[in-house]
Amino acid sequence: MNHDNSFSDVGVLPRAEEGGDMQLACIGSIFAPASVAIIGASDDIRRIGGRPLRYLRESGFAGCIYPVNPNRDVVQGLKTYPTVDCIPGLVDLAIVALPADLVVAALEACAAKGVKAAIVFSAGFAEADNEGERRQHAMLKIARNSGMRILGPNCLGAFNMHTGFVGTFTQALDQGFVDAGPIAIASQSGACGGHLAYLCRQRGIGIGYWITTGNEADIGLSESMLWLARSPKVRVIVAYAEAIRDGAMFIEALRVARASGKAIVMLKVGRSAAGARAAASHTGALAGEDAVYDAAMRQYGVHRAGSIEELLDIAYACAQGVFPGNRRLGILTVSGGLGVQMADAADQYGLEVAPLPESAQLGIKAVVPFAGTINPIDVTAQATNDKTVIGRCLEIVLSEGNYGSIVFFLTSAPAMPDFADMIFDALEGVRQRYPACLIVLSFVAPPDVVRRFEAAGFLVFEDANRAVRAIAATANFSSSFGLNPGPTYRSLDASRLPSIPSALTKSELQGLDEHGAKTLLAAAGIPMLAEVVAADASEVQSAAAGMAMPVALKIVSPDIQHKTEVDGVVLGLRTPEAAADAAARMLAHVRQLRPDARLRGVLVSPMCQGGVETICGVFRDPVFGPVVMFGLGGIHVEVMRDVTFRLAPFDVFEAAAMVKEIRGFGILQGVRGAPAADIECLADILSRLSVFAYANRELIKEIDINPLMVMPRGNGAFALDALVVPVSE
Amino acid sequence: MNHDNSFSDVGVLPRAEEGGDMQLACIGSIFAPASVAIIGASDDIRRIGGRPLRYLRESGFAGCIYPVNPNRDVVQGLKTYPTVDCIPGLVDLAIVALPADLVVAALEACAAKGVKAAIVFSAGFAEADNEGERRQHAMLKIARNSGMRILGPNCLGAFNMHTGFVGTFTQALDQGFVDAGPIAIASQSGACGGHLAYLCRQRGIGIGYWITTGNEADIGLSESMLWLARSPKVRVIVAYAEAIRDGAMFIEALRVARASGKAIVMLKVGRSAAGARAAASHTGALAGEDAVYDAAMRQYGVHRAGSIEELLDIAYACAQGVFPGNRRLGILTVSGGLGVQMADAADQYGLEVAPLPESAQLGIKAVVPFAGTINPIDVTAQATNDKTVIGRCLEIVLSEGNYGSIVFFLTSAPAMPDFADMIFDALEGVRQRYPACLIVLSFVAPPDVVRRFEAAGFLVFEDANRAVRAIAATANFSSSFGLNPGPTYRSLDASRLPSIPSALTKSELQGLDEHGAKTLLAAAGIPMLAEVVAADASEVQSAAAGMAMPVALKIVSPDIQHKTEVDGVVLGLRTPEAAADAAARMLAHVRQLRPDARLRGVLVSPMCQGGVETICGVFRDPVFGPVVMFGLGGIHVEVMRDVTFRLAPFDVFEAAAMVKEIRGFGILQGVRGAPAADIECLADILSRLSVFAYANRELIKEIDINPLMVMPRGNGAFALDALVVPVSE
């Protein structure tokens, strides 16, 4: 449970725990040690104690390297020490490559030596058996007592290509290191992290930092991501996760990354039932609801990828750091058919295939008489014959189209060196003259041709559809970073959160009936009808006399949750007298059926008609704490599962975005001549509910408002029924 | 308009037009000519008259080659003829590579010579201007008069790797031919067809036949696909389309392919508004509604791909010819994380991640103590150390898991030759012992390693997600081909179509009011309430007296379509007298408002309550003819667009599948304690409606049944309102 942070100074924003900054600084020792001890160093470069030593020797690492092995004086040509404490100088980082049963003692020696951080490769801990779990716990205790941070156990380590520190035994670097670059990779799975590194090397994608967290005895994925989000050398964070353990830290990492314009691309697996089952057995961690992860990522502008391939495609596209200023995509093509396909893809991924202005279209026609000119701009095969065609068309599209991004499909023509040269000439200077436009080429050609265009500042994708998908992702990041004139995510700013009364006490939440729940929520600003609790029939009659007819009656008891089951609800009473009669019958009937229940009387309410029935509520996610749900009522929730989620707290802008996400949003906009619903009021209610739930997150287990009736615009919305369930003792 | 076929002998099934078989045979001359004339032959192998000659000389083509060029005696070393008629022998096929203005005369000479088929590369026809359109028309006239078939103009030709006939000038083969294989490619776009050929060559995918249809003056994509569907050497048809011109022929191709177990994988572009606009300007053809294409492809088991990459992935997976016998997928992995990702993907694409039986799980544990054993089966990195682990685990999974398909993720480990050998040994004999199981490997390694495993009968995908997507596609084809025990598409069999009265005459459709429309539909077996048309108030009273109360009244007039606008509908009348009063008022009111309208009286109906409100209807698609639509009523149609389509006619099995496709299907299954609706009756109605619409497709423009009230199971369904709109004169 990691959502137990106190309110920050701005009111209700979560922040990382006290002392987090100092602890985070120690993670730096994982990535940038000045001296490294390798405990269990081996001469065999294929062994886990041998490979990292080889890597460190070959990677240009400038720090001190101290092999530790009691049986040898020299390992891989380096002077070797029998134990850590025999090492003469300071040791920033220890890499532990020992059998599981020797690890705890080695870490104790490291802590005694004053080592700042340790990477434990060894398996045989919590993932294996009870004995392993005990060892892992001992390991954590050493970390907590000494302040030494620990990565692993059961991990593949970390590397930092900026300094040449390569503290991993992944085979992915066997055939060569990757280049340093603005992409960082953080993975809970070692194999997956290694696979990503291999693919990056193959595609010529540079990686700065790379970290795998394994069993996460101490350092977890969230903290690693937060460190990376704060690192000035990181532009893109690629994350692979099976189960987030520290929800608050994770959200803080997302918040920091967004605030500093860093793109996070994430593959969170365990989406399906079979996947979740496998993830649970693989990690042993409680993953929480996938829909909540999904909401968290959407809320904080993370691109959630569905595959390894997508993960790298998007990271590659973002690494250049050009985020388009609008969603308009200009499509150039030498194949009309592929142009159509890219237009379809743009629509699918939410880009706008805006037409080229008329004058620009005439300009294109002047260059290529039979060209398609609207958008896609089909320069036809003529482009392959005339050197100047592509350059001239491109210039027209860039200078007159006002496109935030451009994609140009060129088949496999650049595989022919002459053609590649021609294109390269045509693109001369374009990157410099239009620095704000994201320019993406799609063609199939040998790697050296691709690298040549990449080095000149162009992105290259073999598949046109994947090119468009990646462009759309960069445009989404633009929105998230506030670089777009269009609808933009706004970072959570406490000054925009509605203010609510201070947090409740435990006793205020005991024995709540419907009226009590409504009173608490009303105090938080959630509008209720003018209802009255009446003790008996005569009080009902006078209460009803003061209301517009018809009225509704509901039994009030903290012991009766399903009021209809005891005939505790009567609707549509047309006179105060009828209301009094019905109340008398209801009270008698309920007393008979439920003699045990505390009856507090009858709630008299005016009937609320002509609105759209919605529901909202709050539940506690084991990872992320209070989560707000919203949907249309009735079958929309039950059959269509047309609901959406947000982590609490959030402001009205986020709430409005949330409301727009449901498939049935059109119903709120008004159908069949019905007026539009009061969406502004609805958004305000959801935001208030989120703040209320967050402020009382330790005490409230669940809130249900069903129905929340949203009236026509200007007429508000009303919680017709409400339930607040406190955390049980 | 291509849906004007007469009824076939089985009743109402569409079939290709008369003489189609003979014409189709002539398409064979495009693919398998014994002799080829190249008109406009050139010595320059980069020109469109030079490249095909070079290809034919280098490809092992065994037929006669006759260059035609009035200015030379020898071209590329071959004896050259001034005109076609100077060629001494028979000419099966002429390739025309001339400027547009010389093409018609050349084709006339070909026809006179008795040439069976011609390929016209030249551009400058209907795609260019009016003059070009005139030329194209003249070309078609020659084809029709002589029987000579023509491919093109403005196309990239065709090739047949089985015989080495390469009649194309695509640059895609410049660096080498593709191998012959069971995949055929048919593309309306030349550039796209060429790009596909290039990618196949690069991925080592064999192509047998390849055809690009360009402007489709004579031979279109549909006819090409039909020929390929009938060819014994074809196992997979890859099709790229912008606009189908011959809907009936297209459907016949799909039908024949499915009946003979051939997979069709299709990229139909123009899905989005921008895409459709671009496609229309590119092809000049009216494309029809994309949703109808989508329905047609789903109805006939075509895999609709969303990208070039997906197109080839699925074709590659199907080319092996192993279609899994069930949807159960066994997942093996050396990375737990990727295992989870594949499980997610399997769920997403509709495969079943079924657990391994307990005994088999124990077997796996005996081999790898820390393995994940349920499914995914995570053999962990231990598999990379012990030679026998993979073989033993694979054997257990294959022999005990009852999986229709297996995917095995191996990271980039096979890039290391030792490991590749080890895997290869482990897989020894597996392909032979389990021939029915589709076995797919996912790893990243150099092409020679990939080819080695492919040659041994395994599919290899770099990306695990794409591997799973391709497996799901093969399982869908299994269902389509009837190879699955599960829910299976059934080919349309006229004996299973409901029988309806013979087709209507034009006069029967004139002046139809609601009652008239209902009478026609009722005769086709669509159930109606027991309604009565009453001429006046007194007839209304007696009619109502014979019905259960309450009743509804509706004005009956062929001139009034929107009855509520003239107050022509009254519901819930509780006595015969009240009905008579209401009828008198209604008739007087309508007479006053619409003195011009023919009033036939008042329709008296019992009220139908307690059912699920649905709608269905028929409209005419310009490509595919009558299309049946189904959806839930009200906001489900208006806001959610929760509707589905099928080409008419179809049987009840197809109708049942159609009903299940809507998102709100759960409502028909019963929610909130409501009983399940009469889905059997609903399916019968949809099937009958489709047969009725098909039988009268020349006369009926539109049918609307709204609402179609579906009662609880066993109680049928009733068309409460109906409209039949005839084709206007």
PDB file of N, CA, C and O in Angstrom, chain A residues 171 240 242 270-272 275 277 306 309 337 340-341 344 375 416 463 465-466 634-636 638-639 667 671-672, chain B residues 171 240 242 270-272 275 277 306 309 337 340-341 344 375 416 463 465-466 634-636 638-639 667 671-672:
ATOM      1  N   GLN A 171      23.271 -11.196 -22.512  1.00  0.00           N
ATOM      2  CA  GLN A 171      23.970 -11.604 -23.729  1.00  0.00           C
ATOM      3  C   GLN A 171      23.718 -10.637 -24.873  1.00  0.00           C
ATOM      4  O   GLN A 171      24.335 -10.723 -25.926  1.00  0.00           O
ATOM      5  N   TYR A 240       9.010  -1.431 -19.095  1.00  0.00           N
ATOM      6  CA  TYR A 240       8.307  -2.708 -19.192  1.00  0.00           C
ATOM      7  C   TYR A 240       7.908  -3.106 -17.779  1.00  0.00           C
ATOM      8  O   TYR A 240       8.747  -3.196 -16.886  1.00  0.00           O
ATOM      9  N   GLU A 242       5.259  -5.599 -15.111  1.00  0.00           N
ATOM     10  CA  GLU A 242       4.268  -6.636 -14.862  1.00  0.00           C
ATOM     11  C   GLU A 242       3.357  -6.238 -13.706  1.00  0.00           C
ATOM     12  O   GLU A 242       2.172  -6.526 -13.724  1.00  0.00           O
ATOM     13  N   GLY A 270      -0.131  -8.274 -18.719  1.00  0.00           N
ATOM     14  CA  GLY A 270      -1.090  -8.808 -17.757  1.00  0.00           C
ATOM     15  C   GLY A 270      -2.462  -8.186 -17.941  1.00  0.00           C
ATOM     16  O   GLY A 270      -3.255  -8.104 -17.019  1.00  0.00           O
ATOM     17  N   ARG A 271      -2.738  -7.775 -19.149  1.00  0.00           N
ATOM     18  CA  ARG A 271      -3.996  -7.138 -19.507  1.00  0.00           C
ATOM     19  C   ARG A 271      -5.153  -8.132 -19.465  1.00  0.00           C
ATOM     20  O   ARG A 271      -6.233  -7.842 -19.007  1.00  0.00           O
ATOM     21  N   SER A 272      -4.898  -9.313 -19.986  1.00  0.00           N
ATOM     22  CA  SER A 272      -5.926 -10.351 -20.078  1.00  0.00           C
ATOM     23  C   SER A 272      -5.909 -11.203 -18.819  1.00  0.00           C
ATOM     24  O   SER A 272      -4.971 -11.160 -18.026  1.00  0.00           O
ATOM     25  N   GLY A 275      -3.022 -13.516 -19.017  1.00  0.00           N
ATOM     26  CA  GLY A 275      -1.796 -12.745 -18.839  1.00  0.00           C
ATOM     27  C   GLY A 275      -1.601 -12.346 -17.385  1.00  0.00           C
ATOM     28  O   GLY A 275      -0.497 -12.443 -16.842  1.00  0.00           O
ATOM     29  N   ARG A 277      -2.790 -13.822 -14.757  1.00  0.00           N
ATOM     30  CA  ARG A 277      -2.462 -15.042 -14.002  1.00  0.00           C
ATOM     31  C   ARG A 277      -0.969 -15.360 -14.139  1.00  0.00           C
ATOM     32  O   ARG A 277      -0.277 -15.633 -13.160  1.00  0.00           O
ATOM     33  N   GLY A 306       1.263  -1.922 -27.128  1.00  0.00           N
ATOM     34  CA  GLY A 306       0.697  -3.260 -27.082  1.00  0.00           C
ATOM     35  C   GLY A 306       1.695  -4.345 -27.437  1.00  0.00           C
ATOM     36  O   GLY A 306       1.374  -5.524 -27.366  1.00  0.00           O
ATOM     37  N   GLU A 309       7.421  -4.307 -30.418  1.00  0.00           N
ATOM     38  CA  GLU A 309       7.660  -3.553 -31.644  1.00  0.00           C
ATOM     39  C   GLU A 309       7.118  -2.129 -31.535  1.00  0.00           C
ATOM     40  O   GLU A 309       7.785  -1.158 -31.887  1.00  0.00           O
ATOM     41  N   GLY A 337      -1.905   4.113 -53.969  1.00  0.00           N
ATOM     42  CA  GLY A 337      -2.534   3.137 -53.090  1.00  0.00           C
ATOM     43  C   GLY A 337      -2.039   3.246 -51.669  1.00  0.00           C
ATOM     44  O   GLY A 337      -2.819   3.275 -50.716  1.00  0.00           O
ATOM     45  N   VAL A 340      -3.497   6.201 -49.851  1.00  0.00           N
ATOM     46  CA  VAL A 340      -4.826   5.956 -49.294  1.00  0.00           C
ATOM     47  C   VAL A 340      -4.687   5.190 -47.977  1.00  0.00           C
ATOM     48  O   VAL A 340      -5.333   5.501 -46.977  1.00  0.00           O
ATOM     49  N   GLN A 341      -3.804   4.198 -47.978  1.00  0.00           N
ATOM     50  CA  GLN A 341      -3.621   3.398 -46.764  1.00  0.00           C
ATOM     51  C   GLN A 341      -3.133   4.266 -45.604  1.00  0.00           C
ATOM     52  O   GLN A 341      -3.599   4.130 -44.471  1.00  0.00           O
ATOM     53  N   ASP A 344      -5.980   6.317 -44.229  1.00  0.00           N
ATOM     54  CA  ASP A 344      -6.787   5.472 -43.339  1.00  0.00           C
ATOM     55  C   ASP A 344      -6.129   5.339 -41.969  1.00  0.00           C
ATOM     56  O   ASP A 344      -6.772   5.446 -40.929  1.00  0.00           O
ATOM     57  N   ASN A 375      -4.494  15.727 -50.469  1.00  0.00           N
ATOM     58  CA  ASN A 375      -3.780  15.133 -49.346  1.00  0.00           C
ATOM     59  C   ASN A 375      -4.476  13.801 -49.106  1.00  0.00           C
ATOM     60  O   ASN A 375      -5.629  13.835 -48.676  1.00  0.00           O
ATOM     61  N   MET A 416      17.892   1.488 -54.338  1.00  0.00           N
ATOM     62  CA  MET A 416      18.795   1.764 -55.465  1.00  0.00           C
ATOM     63  C   MET A 416      19.627   2.999 -55.127  1.00  0.00           C
ATOM     64  O   MET A 416      19.071   4.069 -54.865  1.00  0.00           O
ATOM     65  N   ASP A 463       7.468   0.166 -42.514  1.00  0.00           N
ATOM     66  CA  ASP A 463       6.037   0.019 -42.761  1.00  0.00           C
ATOM     67  C   ASP A 463       5.327   1.356 -42.602  1.00  0.00           C
ATOM     68  O   ASP A 463       5.492   2.052 -41.592  1.00  0.00           O
ATOM     69  N   ASN A 465       2.185   2.082 -42.154  1.00  0.00           N
ATOM     70  CA  ASN A 465       1.206   2.131 -41.068  1.00  0.00           C
ATOM     71  C   ASN A 465       1.899   2.409 -39.737  1.00  0.00           C
ATOM     72  O   ASN A 465       1.427   3.218 -38.933  1.00  0.00           O
ATOM     73  N   ARG A 466       3.019   1.739 -39.516  1.00  0.00           N
ATOM     74  CA  ARG A 466       3.760   1.960 -38.264  1.00  0.00           C
ATOM     75  C   ARG A 466       4.316   3.371 -38.202  1.00  0.00           C
ATOM     76  O   ARG A 466       4.397   3.979 -37.133  1.00  0.00           O
ATOM     77  N   GLY A 634     -27.684   2.220 -15.964  1.00  0.00           N
ATOM     78  CA  GLY A 634     -28.459   1.124 -16.542  1.00  0.00           C
ATOM     79  C   GLY A 634     -27.627   0.178 -17.384  1.00  0.00           C
ATOM     80  O   GLY A 634     -26.516  -0.203 -17.005  1.00  0.00           O
ATOM     81  N   ILE A 635     -28.178  -0.213 -18.542  1.00  0.00           N
ATOM     82  CA  ILE A 635     -27.503  -1.203 -19.373  1.00  0.00           C
ATOM     83  C   ILE A 635     -26.159  -0.718 -19.875  1.00  0.00           C
ATOM     84  O   ILE A 635     -25.314  -1.516 -20.253  1.00  0.00           O
ATOM     85  N   HIS A 636     -25.946   0.595 -19.909  1.00  0.00           N
ATOM     86  CA  HIS A 636     -24.657   1.090 -20.401  1.00  0.00           C
ATOM     87  C   HIS A 636     -23.523   0.599 -19.530  1.00  0.00           C
ATOM     88  O   HIS A 636     -22.440   0.310 -19.997  1.00  0.00           O
ATOM     89  N   GLU A 638     -24.039  -2.073 -17.278  1.00  0.00           N
ATOM     90  CA  GLU A 638     -24.150  -3.511 -17.048  1.00  0.00           C
ATOM     91  C   GLU A 638     -23.769  -4.347 -18.265  1.00  0.00           C
ATOM     92  O   GLU A 638     -23.084  -5.346 -18.145  1.00  0.00           O
ATOM     93  N   VAL A 639     -24.245  -3.950 -19.432  1.00  0.00           N
ATOM     94  CA  VAL A 639     -23.977  -4.750 -20.623  1.00  0.00           C
ATOM     95  C   VAL A 639     -22.787  -4.211 -21.402  1.00  0.00           C
ATOM     96  O   VAL A 639     -21.920  -4.950 -21.845  1.00  0.00           O
ATOM     97  N   ILE A 667     -24.981  10.787 -25.862  1.00  0.00           N
ATOM     98  CA  ILE A 667     -26.247  10.874 -25.128  1.00  0.00           C
ATOM     99  C   ILE A 667     -26.244  12.103 -24.232  1.00  0.00           C
ATOM    100  O   ILE A 667     -27.269  12.769 -24.076  1.00  0.00           O
ATOM    101  N   VAL A 671     -29.648  13.718 -27.710  1.00  0.00           N
ATOM    102  CA  VAL A 671     -30.076  12.955 -28.882  1.00  0.00           C
ATOM    103  C   VAL A 671     -31.583  13.049 -29.021  1.00  0.00           C
ATOM    104  O   VAL A 671     -32.288  13.343 -28.063  1.00  0.00           O
ATOM    105  N   ARG A 672     -32.072  12.756 -30.214  1.00  0.00           N
ATOM    106  CA  ARG A 672     -33.507  12.768 -30.484  1.00  0.00           C
ATOM    107  C   ARG A 672     -34.154  14.065 -29.994  1.00  0.00           C
ATOM    108  O   ARG A 672     -35.192  14.053 -29.328  1.00  0.00           O
TER     109      ARG A 672
ATOM    110  N   GLN B 171      10.244  -2.557 -60.853  1.00  0.00           N
ATOM    111  CA  GLN B 171      11.647  -2.556 -60.440  1.00  0.00           C
ATOM    112  C   GLN B 171      11.884  -3.514 -59.280  1.00  0.00           C
ATOM    113  O   GLN B 171      13.025  -3.767 -58.906  1.00  0.00           O
ATOM    114  N   TYR B 240      -4.993  -6.516 -52.913  1.00  0.00           N
ATOM    115  CA  TYR B 240      -4.986  -5.103 -52.546  1.00  0.00           C
ATOM    116  C   TYR B 240      -6.044  -4.405 -53.397  1.00  0.00           C
ATOM    117  O   TYR B 240      -6.020  -4.499 -54.620  1.00  0.00           O
ATOM    118  N   GLU B 242      -8.765  -0.879 -54.001  1.00  0.00           N
ATOM    119  CA  GLU B 242      -9.262   0.463 -53.667  1.00  0.00           C
ATOM    120  C   GLU B 242     -10.768   0.533 -53.897  1.00  0.00           C
ATOM    121  O   GLU B 242     -11.477   1.202 -53.153  1.00  0.00           O
ATOM    122  N   GLY B 270      -9.256   2.960 -48.143  1.00  0.00           N
ATOM    123  CA  GLY B 270     -10.360   3.903 -48.306  1.00  0.00           C
ATOM    124  C   GLY B 270     -11.371   3.756 -47.193  1.00  0.00           C
ATOM    125  O   GLY B 270     -12.551   4.025 -47.355  1.00  0.00           O
ATOM    126  N   ARG B 271     -10.900   3.294 -46.043  1.00  0.00           N
ATOM    127  CA  ARG B 271     -11.747   3.067 -44.881  1.00  0.00           C
ATOM    128  C   ARG B 271     -12.236   4.395 -44.301  1.00  0.00           C
ATOM    129  O   ARG B 271     -13.381   4.526 -43.907  1.00  0.00           O
ATOM    130  N   SER B 272     -11.337   5.337 -44.212  1.00  0.00           N
ATOM    131  CA  SER B 272     -11.644   6.633 -43.612  1.00  0.00           C
ATOM    132  C   SER B 272     -12.177   7.586 -44.675  1.00  0.00           C
ATOM    133  O   SER B 272     -12.065   7.334 -45.867  1.00  0.00           O
ATOM    134  N   GLY B 275      -9.293   8.766 -46.688  1.00  0.00           N
ATOM    135  CA  GLY B 275      -8.828   7.668 -47.520  1.00  0.00           C
ATOM    136  C   GLY B 275      -9.772   7.418 -48.689  1.00  0.00           C
ATOM    137  O   GLY B 275      -9.335   7.216 -49.831  1.00  0.00           O
ATOM    138  N   ARG B 277     -11.801   9.533 -50.090  1.00  0.00           N
ATOM    139  CA  ARG B 277     -11.673  10.658 -51.019  1.00  0.00           C
ATOM    140  C   ARG B 277     -10.449  10.449 -51.922  1.00  0.00           C
ATOM    141  O   ARG B 277     -10.515  10.588 -53.141  1.00  0.00           O
ATOM    142  N   GLY B 306      -4.916  -4.508 -41.920  1.00  0.00           N
ATOM    143  CA  GLY B 306      -4.904  -3.065 -41.751  1.00  0.00           C
ATOM    144  C   GLY B 306      -3.631  -2.424 -42.266  1.00  0.00           C
ATOM    145  O   GLY B 306      -3.511  -1.206 -42.259  1.00  0.00           O
ATOM    146  N   GLU B 309       2.227  -4.728 -43.746  1.00  0.00           N
ATOM    147  CA  GLU B 309       2.937  -5.664 -42.883  1.00  0.00           C
ATOM    148  C   GLU B 309       2.016  -6.803 -42.433  1.00  0.00           C
ATOM    149  O   GLU B 309       2.384  -7.982 -42.490  1.00  0.00           O
ATOM    150  N   GLY B 337       8.288 -12.532 -18.933  1.00  0.00           N
ATOM    151  CA  GLY B 337       7.619 -11.292 -19.310  1.00  0.00           C
ATOM    152  C   GLY B 337       6.997 -11.376 -20.691  1.00  0.00           C
ATOM    153  O   GLY B 337       5.843 -11.017 -20.895  1.00  0.00           O
ATOM    154  N   VAL B 340       3.851 -13.434 -20.726  1.00  0.00           N
ATOM    155  CA  VAL B 340       2.659 -12.687 -20.327  1.00  0.00           C
ATOM    156  C   VAL B 340       2.163 -11.847 -21.507  1.00  0.00           C
ATOM    157  O   VAL B 340       0.961 -11.807 -21.801  1.00  0.00           O
ATOM    158  N   GLN B 341       3.085 -11.210 -22.192  1.00  0.00           N
ATOM    159  CA  GLN B 341       2.694 -10.369 -23.327  1.00  0.00           C
ATOM    160  C   GLN B 341       1.987 -11.198 -24.402  1.00  0.00           C
ATOM    161  O   GLN B 341       0.987 -10.771 -24.977  1.00  0.00           O
ATOM    162  N   ASP B 344      -1.528 -11.994 -23.322  1.00  0.00           N
ATOM    163  CA  ASP B 344      -2.380 -10.827 -23.577  1.00  0.00           C
ATOM    164  C   ASP B 344      -2.772 -10.752 -25.055  1.00  0.00           C
ATOM    165  O   ASP B 344      -3.930 -10.503 -25.396  1.00  0.00           O
ATOM    166  N   ASN B 375       0.437 -22.101 -18.439  1.00  0.00           N
ATOM    167  CA  ASN B 375       0.390 -21.623 -19.815  1.00  0.00           C
ATOM    168  C   ASN B 375       0.201 -20.127 -19.706  1.00  0.00           C
ATOM    169  O   ASN B 375      -0.875 -19.705 -19.271  1.00  0.00           O
ATOM    170  N   MET B 416      22.994 -16.639 -31.831  1.00  0.00           N
ATOM    171  CA  MET B 416      24.248 -17.327 -31.526  1.00  0.00           C
ATOM    172  C   MET B 416      24.200 -18.715 -32.161  1.00  0.00           C
ATOM    173  O   MET B 416      23.305 -19.503 -31.863  1.00  0.00           O
ATOM    174  N   ASP B 463       8.619 -10.464 -34.115  1.00  0.00           N
ATOM    175  CA  ASP B 463       7.840  -9.883 -33.028  1.00  0.00           C
ATOM    176  C   ASP B 463       6.808 -10.888 -32.517  1.00  0.00           C
ATOM    177  O   ASP B 463       6.031 -11.458 -33.283  1.00  0.00           O
ATOM    178  N   ASN B 465       4.121 -10.472 -30.718  1.00  0.00           N
ATOM    179  CA  ASN B 465       2.735 -10.057 -30.898  1.00  0.00           C
ATOM    180  C   ASN B 465       2.251 -10.360 -32.309  1.00  0.00           C
ATOM    181  O   ASN B 465       1.141 -10.861 -32.511  1.00  0.00           O
ATOM    182  N   ARG B 466       3.099 -10.091 -33.280  1.00  0.00           N
ATOM    183  CA  ARG B 466       2.722 -10.382 -34.666  1.00  0.00           C
ATOM    184  C   ARG B 466       2.599 -11.885 -34.890  1.00  0.00           C
ATOM    185  O   ARG B 466       1.776 -12.343 -35.681  1.00  0.00           O
ATOM    186  N   GLY B 634     -33.343   2.638 -30.915  1.00  0.00           N
ATOM    187  CA  GLY B 634     -33.139   3.853 -30.118  1.00  0.00           C
ATOM    188  C   GLY B 634     -31.716   4.358 -30.148  1.00  0.00           C
ATOM    189  O   GLY B 634     -31.081   4.390 -31.194  1.00  0.00           O
ATOM    190  N   ILE B 635     -31.213   4.742 -28.971  1.00  0.00           N
ATOM    191  CA  ILE B 635     -29.884   5.350 -28.907  1.00  0.00           C
ATOM    192  C   ILE B 635     -28.786   4.396 -29.339  1.00  0.00           C
ATOM    193  O   ILE B 635     -27.704   4.823 -29.720  1.00  0.00           O
ATOM    194  N   HIS B 636     -29.048   3.080 -29.283  1.00  0.00           N
ATOM    195  CA  HIS B 636     -28.012   2.131 -29.690  1.00  0.00           C
ATOM    196  C   HIS B 636     -27.642   2.339 -31.144  1.00  0.00           C
ATOM    197  O   HIS B 636     -26.499   2.191 -31.542  1.00  0.00           O
ATOM    198  N   GLU B 638     -28.598   5.295 -32.835  1.00  0.00           N
ATOM    199  CA  GLU B 638     -28.350   6.706 -33.113  1.00  0.00           C
ATOM    200  C   GLU B 638     -27.029   7.200 -32.551  1.00  0.00           C
ATOM    201  O   GLU B 638     -26.309   7.934 -33.210  1.00  0.00           O
ATOM    202  N   VAL B 639     -26.722   6.825 -31.321  1.00  0.00           N
ATOM    203  CA  VAL B 639     -25.502   7.339 -30.701  1.00  0.00           C
ATOM    204  C   VAL B 639     -24.353   6.349 -30.827  1.00  0.00           C
ATOM    205  O   VAL B 639     -23.242   6.696 -31.171  1.00  0.00           O
ATOM    206  N   ILE B 667     -27.895  -7.519 -24.137  1.00  0.00           N
ATOM    207  CA  ILE B 667     -29.265  -7.097 -23.855  1.00  0.00           C
ATOM    208  C   ILE B 667     -30.252  -8.129 -24.375  1.00  0.00           C
ATOM    209  O   ILE B 667     -31.280  -8.392 -23.751  1.00  0.00           O
ATOM    210  N   VAL B 671     -30.866  -8.965 -19.338  1.00  0.00           N
ATOM    211  CA  VAL B 671     -30.138  -8.264 -18.274  1.00  0.00           C
ATOM    212  C   VAL B 671     -31.106  -7.866 -17.177  1.00  0.00           C
ATOM    213  O   VAL B 671     -32.312  -7.784 -17.401  1.00  0.00           O
ATOM    214  N   ARG B 672     -30.569  -7.586 -15.997  1.00  0.00           N
ATOM    215  CA  ARG B 672     -31.394  -7.157 -14.862  1.00  0.00           C
ATOM    216  C   ARG B 672     -32.581  -8.090 -14.656  1.00  0.00           C
ATOM    217  O   ARG B 672     -33.717  -7.643 -14.470  1.00  0.00           O
TER     218      ARG B 672
END
